[in-house]
Coordinates of C-alpha atoms in Angstrom, one line a residue:
M26 CA 96.8 105.2 111.8
V27 CA 99.3 107.7 110.7
G28 CA 100.5 111.0 112.3
V29 CA 102.6 113.9 111.2
T30 CA 106.2 112.9 110.6
D31 CA 109.4 115.0 110.5
T32 CA 109.9 114.7 106.8
Q33 CA 106.5 115.4 105.2
P34 CA 102.9 115.5 106.3
F35 CA 101.1 112.2 106.1
W36 CA 98.1 113.5 104.1
L37 CA 100.3 114.2 101.1
G38 CA 100.2 110.4 100.7
F39 CA 96.4 110.5 100.2
A40 CA 95.2 110.4 96.6
V41 CA 92.2 112.3 95.3
G42 CA 89.2 109.9 95.4
E43 CA 90.4 107.9 98.4
R44 CA 88.1 107.5 101.3
V45 CA 89.7 108.8 104.5
V46 CA 88.9 109.9 108.0
V47 CA 90.8 113.0 109.4
R48 CA 90.7 114.3 112.9
Y49 CA 91.3 118.0 113.2
R50 CA 91.1 120.9 115.6
L51 CA 88.3 123.5 115.8
E52 CA 88.9 126.7 117.6
R53 CA 86.0 127.4 120.0
P54 CA 85.4 131.0 120.9
A55 CA 85.3 131.8 124.6
A56 CA 81.7 131.9 125.8
A57 CA 80.1 132.3 129.1
G58 CA 80.1 129.0 130.9
S59 CA 82.2 127.1 128.4
V60 CA 85.8 126.1 128.2
P61 CA 87.7 128.1 125.6
G62 CA 90.3 126.3 123.5
P63 CA 90.6 123.6 120.8
A64 CA 87.9 121.0 120.2
L65 CA 88.4 118.0 118.0
T66 CA 86.1 116.7 115.2
D67 CA 86.4 114.2 112.4
A68 CA 85.8 114.4 108.6
L69 CA 84.9 111.1 107.0
G70 CA 84.7 111.1 103.2
Y71 CA 86.5 111.3 99.9
V72 CA 89.6 113.4 99.3
V73 CA 88.8 116.2 96.8
A74 CA 92.1 118.1 97.0
V75 CA 95.4 117.6 98.8
G76 CA 98.4 119.9 99.3
K77 CA 101.0 121.1 101.9
S78 CA 98.5 123.7 103.1
G79 CA 95.9 121.1 104.0
L80 CA 93.2 119.0 102.2
V81 CA 89.6 119.0 101.3
V82 CA 87.4 116.1 102.2
R83 CA 83.9 115.6 100.6
T84 CA 81.6 114.4 103.4
R85 CA 77.9 113.6 103.4
S86 CA 77.2 117.2 104.4
G87 CA 79.5 118.8 101.9
D88 CA 83.1 119.7 101.3
V89 CA 85.3 120.3 104.4
A90 CA 88.5 122.3 103.9
I91 CA 91.0 121.4 106.6
P92 CA 94.0 123.6 107.1
A93 CA 97.4 121.8 107.7
D94 CA 97.9 123.4 111.1
A95 CA 94.5 121.9 112.3
I96 CA 95.1 118.3 111.3
T97 CA 96.1 116.0 114.1
I98 CA 95.8 112.4 112.6
G99 CA 94.1 110.5 109.8
K100 CA 94.0 107.3 107.9
R101 CA 92.5 105.6 104.8
V102 CA 89.3 103.7 105.4
P103 CA 87.4 101.0 103.5
P104 CA 84.4 101.8 101.3
P105 CA 81.1 102.1 103.2
P106 CA 79.1 98.9 103.6
S107 CA 76.4 98.2 100.9
P108 CA 72.8 99.0 101.9
R109 CA 71.0 96.2 103.6
T110 CA 68.0 94.8 101.8
T111 CA 64.7 94.6 103.6
R112 CA 63.1 91.3 104.3
R113 CA 59.6 90.6 103.0
Y114 CA 57.6 88.0 104.8

């Protein structure tokens, strides 16, 4: 796993087309009965665009634009497993 370094953001090492998982902050609005503040979520998919301002990850549910100030951690991940075949008896 890699985190933000003093020299340059780790995600600049990601190449377009690589499969990655990135954890990032979501700002939750204050609502009655809930705790305001940041919540974390993950984006698992393929890098579509990368830059100092953040990156775009193509997930199963669509493209997710993640701003640099929201990114907390991330890493490259292996390809998804191949589909299992069904057994016929």
